[in-house]
Structures are given as structure tokens and as C-alpha cells.
Coordinates of C-alpha atoms and ligand atoms in Angstrom, one line a residue:
X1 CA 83.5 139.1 6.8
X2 CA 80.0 139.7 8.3
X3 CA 77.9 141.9 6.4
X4 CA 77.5 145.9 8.1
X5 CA 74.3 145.6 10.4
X6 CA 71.3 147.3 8.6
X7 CA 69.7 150.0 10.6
X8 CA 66.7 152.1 10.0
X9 CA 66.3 155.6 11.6
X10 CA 62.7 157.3 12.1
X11 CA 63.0 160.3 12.9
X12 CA 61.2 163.5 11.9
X13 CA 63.4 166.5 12.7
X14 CA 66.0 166.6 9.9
X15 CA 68.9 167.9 12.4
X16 CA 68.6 165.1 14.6
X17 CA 68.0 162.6 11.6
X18 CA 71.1 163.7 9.3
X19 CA 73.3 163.5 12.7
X20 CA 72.7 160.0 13.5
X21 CA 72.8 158.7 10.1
X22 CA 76.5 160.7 10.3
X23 CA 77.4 159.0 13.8
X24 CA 76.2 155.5 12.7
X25 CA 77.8 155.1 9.1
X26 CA 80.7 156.2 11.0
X27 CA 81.0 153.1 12.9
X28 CA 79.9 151.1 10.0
X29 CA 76.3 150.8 10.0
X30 CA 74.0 150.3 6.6
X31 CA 71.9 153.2 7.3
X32 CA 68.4 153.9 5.9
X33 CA 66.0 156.6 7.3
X34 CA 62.5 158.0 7.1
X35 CA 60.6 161.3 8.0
X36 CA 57.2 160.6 8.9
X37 CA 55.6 158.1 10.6
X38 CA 53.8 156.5 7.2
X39 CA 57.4 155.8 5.5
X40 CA 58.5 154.8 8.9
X41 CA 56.1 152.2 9.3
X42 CA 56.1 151.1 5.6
X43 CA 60.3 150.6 5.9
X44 CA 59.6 149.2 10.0
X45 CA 57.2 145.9 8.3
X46 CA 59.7 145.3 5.4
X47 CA 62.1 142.9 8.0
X48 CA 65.3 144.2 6.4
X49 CA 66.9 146.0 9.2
X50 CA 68.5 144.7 11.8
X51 CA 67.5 147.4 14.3
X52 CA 65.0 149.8 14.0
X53 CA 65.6 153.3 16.1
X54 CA 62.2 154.7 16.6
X55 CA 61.1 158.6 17.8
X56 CA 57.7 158.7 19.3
X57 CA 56.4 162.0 18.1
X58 CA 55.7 161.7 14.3
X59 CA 53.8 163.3 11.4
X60 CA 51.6 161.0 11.3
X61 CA 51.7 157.7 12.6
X62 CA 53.6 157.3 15.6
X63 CA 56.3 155.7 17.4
X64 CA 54.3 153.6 19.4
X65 CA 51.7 152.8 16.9
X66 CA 54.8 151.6 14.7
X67 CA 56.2 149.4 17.6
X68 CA 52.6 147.5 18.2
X69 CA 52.2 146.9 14.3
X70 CA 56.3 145.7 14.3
X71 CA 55.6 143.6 17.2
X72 CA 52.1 141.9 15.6
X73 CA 54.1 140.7 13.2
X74 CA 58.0 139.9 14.2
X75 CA 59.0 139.4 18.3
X76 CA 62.8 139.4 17.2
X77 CA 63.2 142.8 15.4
X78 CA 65.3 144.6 17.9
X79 CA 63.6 147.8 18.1
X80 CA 65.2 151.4 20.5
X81 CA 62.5 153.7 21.2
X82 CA 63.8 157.7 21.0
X83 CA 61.3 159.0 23.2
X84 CA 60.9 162.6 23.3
X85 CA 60.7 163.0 27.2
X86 CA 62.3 160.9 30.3
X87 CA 58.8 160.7 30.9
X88 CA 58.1 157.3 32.7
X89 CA 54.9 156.8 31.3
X90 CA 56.2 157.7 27.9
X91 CA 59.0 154.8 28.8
X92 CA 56.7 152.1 30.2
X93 CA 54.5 152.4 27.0
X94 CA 57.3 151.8 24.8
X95 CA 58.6 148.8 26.5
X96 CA 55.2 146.8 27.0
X97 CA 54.5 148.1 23.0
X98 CA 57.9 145.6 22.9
X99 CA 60.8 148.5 22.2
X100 CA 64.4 146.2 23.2
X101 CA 65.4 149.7 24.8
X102 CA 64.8 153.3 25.1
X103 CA 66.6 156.6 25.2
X104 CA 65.5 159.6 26.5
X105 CA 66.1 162.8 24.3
X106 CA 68.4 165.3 24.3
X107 CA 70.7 161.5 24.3
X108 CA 74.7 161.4 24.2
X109 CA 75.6 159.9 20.9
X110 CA 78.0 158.2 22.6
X111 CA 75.7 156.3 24.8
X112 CA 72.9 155.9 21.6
X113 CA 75.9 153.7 20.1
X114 CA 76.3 151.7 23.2
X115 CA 72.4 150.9 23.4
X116 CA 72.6 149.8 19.8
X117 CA 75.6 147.8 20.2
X118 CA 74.2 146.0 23.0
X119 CA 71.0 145.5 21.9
X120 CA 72.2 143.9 19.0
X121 CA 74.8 141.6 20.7
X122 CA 71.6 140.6 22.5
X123 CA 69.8 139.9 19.4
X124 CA 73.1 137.7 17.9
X125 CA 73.7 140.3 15.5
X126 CA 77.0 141.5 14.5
X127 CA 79.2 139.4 16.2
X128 CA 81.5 137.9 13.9
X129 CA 80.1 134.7 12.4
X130 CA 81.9 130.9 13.3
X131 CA 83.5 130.0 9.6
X132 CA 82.9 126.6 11.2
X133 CA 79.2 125.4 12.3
X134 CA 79.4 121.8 13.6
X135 CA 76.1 120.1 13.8
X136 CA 75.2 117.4 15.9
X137 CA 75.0 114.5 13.2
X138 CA 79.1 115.2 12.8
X139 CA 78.9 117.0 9.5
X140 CA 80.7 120.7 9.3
X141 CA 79.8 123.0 7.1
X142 CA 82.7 125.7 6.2
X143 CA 80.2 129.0 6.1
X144 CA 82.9 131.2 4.1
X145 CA 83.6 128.1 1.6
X146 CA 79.4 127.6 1.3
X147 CA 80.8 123.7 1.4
X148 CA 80.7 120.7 3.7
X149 CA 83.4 118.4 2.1
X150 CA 82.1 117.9 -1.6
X151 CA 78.6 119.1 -1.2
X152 CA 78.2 122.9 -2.0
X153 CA 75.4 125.4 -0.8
X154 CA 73.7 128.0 -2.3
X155 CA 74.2 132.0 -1.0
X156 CA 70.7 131.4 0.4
X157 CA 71.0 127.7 1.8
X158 CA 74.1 129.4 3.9
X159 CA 72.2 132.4 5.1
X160 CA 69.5 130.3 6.0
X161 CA 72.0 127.8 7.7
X162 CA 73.8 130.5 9.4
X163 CA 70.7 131.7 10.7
X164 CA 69.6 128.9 11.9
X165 CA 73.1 128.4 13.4
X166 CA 73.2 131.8 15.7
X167 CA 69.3 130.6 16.9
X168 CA 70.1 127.3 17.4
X169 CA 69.0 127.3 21.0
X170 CA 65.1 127.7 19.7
X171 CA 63.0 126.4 16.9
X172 CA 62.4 129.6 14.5
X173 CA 59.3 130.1 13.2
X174 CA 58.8 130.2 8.9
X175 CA 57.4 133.7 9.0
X176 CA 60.7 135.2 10.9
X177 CA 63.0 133.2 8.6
X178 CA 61.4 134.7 6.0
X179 CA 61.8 138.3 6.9
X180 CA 65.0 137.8 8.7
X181 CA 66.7 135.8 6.0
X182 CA 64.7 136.6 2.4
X183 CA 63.8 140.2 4.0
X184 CA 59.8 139.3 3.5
X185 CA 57.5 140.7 5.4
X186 CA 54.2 139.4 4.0
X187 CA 53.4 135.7 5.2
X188 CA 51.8 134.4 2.2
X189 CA 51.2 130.9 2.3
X190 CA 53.3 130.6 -1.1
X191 CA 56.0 132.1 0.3
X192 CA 56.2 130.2 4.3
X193 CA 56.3 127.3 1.7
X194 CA 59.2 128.9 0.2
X195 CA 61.3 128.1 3.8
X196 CA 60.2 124.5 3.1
X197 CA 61.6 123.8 0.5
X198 CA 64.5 125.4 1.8
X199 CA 64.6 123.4 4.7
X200 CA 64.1 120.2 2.2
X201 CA 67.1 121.1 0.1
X202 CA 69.5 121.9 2.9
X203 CA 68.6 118.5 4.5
X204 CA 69.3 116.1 1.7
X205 CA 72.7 118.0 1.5
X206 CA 73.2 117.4 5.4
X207 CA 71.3 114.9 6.6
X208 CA 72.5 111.1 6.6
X209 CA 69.4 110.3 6.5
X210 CA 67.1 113.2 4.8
X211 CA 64.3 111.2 5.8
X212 CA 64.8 110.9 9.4
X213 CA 66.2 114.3 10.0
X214 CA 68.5 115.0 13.0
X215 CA 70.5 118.3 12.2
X216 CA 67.1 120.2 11.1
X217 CA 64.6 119.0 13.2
X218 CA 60.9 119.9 12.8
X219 CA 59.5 121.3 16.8
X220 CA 55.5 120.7 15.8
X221 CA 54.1 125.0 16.0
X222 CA 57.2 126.5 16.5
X223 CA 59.4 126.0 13.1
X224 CA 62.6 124.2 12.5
X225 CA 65.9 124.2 15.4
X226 CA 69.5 123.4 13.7
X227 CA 71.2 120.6 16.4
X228 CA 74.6 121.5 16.5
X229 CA 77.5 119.9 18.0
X230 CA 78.0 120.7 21.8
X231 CA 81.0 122.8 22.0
Ligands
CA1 CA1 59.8 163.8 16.7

């Protein structure tokens, strides 16, 4: 069973707050929120949400100061601006800051939910996972099992693999496996190196040859792309 997507609402007016965090557990989200734009950034950086619904007027920092200092650091975090007027220059800012989306308040609930399911289908998020991935050397690993015949993985290895799995049409860079699979947002050297050794453990379990790898393959600057079987 694939885990509930992890959203994070910022949002300063508690009406509007409390009423999306009723609408979205409803339909089975993992909700988190905050009330000023300083919490709201702090929670934005910490890579643990899936999607992150952002209002532009904030106590403090706001929306679209949050959106630049998301996008600095992580292209993929799906990201739907709540912006406070259909304004188009309000809109335009939002979506060259990097916002996925935008809604226009006063929104339909209805349609909010629609955004957010779409923008994470986009992203590869919440779709149920393959039990099965099939990788390109001929092993298969059974996801739910955390096995490939005899060998057994790690709750991590799997997360990572799995990850790996639903981007497996790009090389994914360290620093977004580390936020998007250990929920890291600080790229420390000691922890980038962290993903290597990773990546070194799940190879000698998958690779027939760990040495000459051909279902993790290393793409020089851009990170490491899982070959899998063409369907
Ligand atoms: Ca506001």
C-alpha cells in the first residue's frame, strides 16, 4: 500500500487553514501546516512533503520569497501557489518563482483537490507503486517482499530503489535523493556521501557484476539513472 502523500499547507488566515487541512485529510492526505511565512519556510526546506500549497500574503516572509528559496535548492518539489488575487502579475511571478500551479482565491475546494491531484500525478506521486520493478540486467526486485529471489533489502535500499524506479527516465541528482528519500534538506558533503554508499550497497545486491554496473548507472554531473526493463 503506498504511503498517504505528505502535504504541507501555509497559510495565514486560520479559517482558510483549518478548512483545507479538513478537505485534504478527508481524501487521505498527511497534512502538516504553518501560519507565518518564517514556519512556512523553515517546514518548505525540510523536503518531507510531497506538495507544498503556498499563500502569497504572509506575516513575514512571503509566498514568493518561499518559492525562490524552495526552488534554489530542489526543482522537483511540486509546489501550488494560493495567490490572493487573479491578478496576472501576481500569477506570472509565481510561475517563473517555479510554483507547479496556481489558484486564485476565493478557490472551489473541489477544484483545489483536482490541482493537487494532478500536479502530483505529474510529479509520479501517488499513483500506486509496481510490486514488481524489472531492471534491465533481468533481475526483479518484489518492492512489497524488499527481495529479489534470496537477496533481501533494507526499508531504505527499497525506498531508494523505488525512487529511483518511478524517475527512471532521468539521472537524479544526490541532493534530491536525499531530501526526497531520507527527507534531508542540508547538502552536507557527509551526508551526499550517504546516497553513495547507498547506491554501493544496492549494487552489489543487483548488479552481476557490482563493478561494471548496468542497472544503476553513474550519468557524470547529473546523479545515478535505474535501467529498467523496457515494458
Ligand atoms: Ca494570506
Amino acid at each position: 500500500m503506498a504511503a498517504k502523500p505528505k502535504l504541507l499547507i501555509v497559510e495565514d488566515e486560520a479559517a482558510i487553514r483549518s478548512g483545507l487541512v479538513d478537505v485534504f485529510v478527508y481524501h487521505g492526505y498527511d497534512v502538516d501546516t504553518a501560519a507565518t511565512g518564517d514556519d512556512g519556510l523553515r517546514k518548505s526546506l525540510s523536503g518531507k512533503f510531497d506538495l507544498i500549497l503556498l499563500d502569497v500574503m504572509l506575516p513575514g516572509v512571503d509566498g514568493f520569497e518561499i518559492c525562490e528559496r524552495i526552488r534554489a535548492r530542489d526543482r522537483q518539489q511540486p509546489i501550488i501557489m494560493l495567490t490572493a488575487k487573479s491578478g496576472d502579475d501576481d500569477i506570472i511571478q509565481g510561475l517563473t518563482l517555479g510554483a507547479d500551479d496556481y489558484v486564485a482565491k476565493p478557490f472551489s475546494v473541489a477544484q483545489l483537490v483536482l490541482r493537487v491531484q494532478a500536479v502530483l500525478r505529474r510529479a509520479g506521486i501517488g499513483e500506486a507503486l509496481e510490486r514488481e520493478i524489472h531492471l534491465a540486467n533481468g533481475v526483479v526486485v518484489d518492492s512489497a517482499n524488499l527481495s529479489a529471489g534470496e537477496t533481501a533489502f533494507t526499508r531504505r535500499e527499497m525506498d531508494l530503489l523505488q525512487y529511483l524506479a518511478q524517475h527512471a527516465d532521468r539521472a537524479v541528482a544526490r541532493e534530491e535523493l536525499l531530501a526526497r528519500v531520507w527527507g534531508y534538506a542540508n547538502h552536507l558533503e557527509i551526508e551526499t556521501r550517504t546516497v553513495d554508499i547507498h547506491i554501493a550497497k544496492l549494487r552489489r545486491k543487483i548488479e552481476r557484476d557490482p563493478s561494471d554496473p548496468q542497472a544503476i548507472v553513474t550519468v557524470r554531473g547529473a546523479g545515478y539513472r535505474l535501467m529498467v526493463a523496457a515494458p
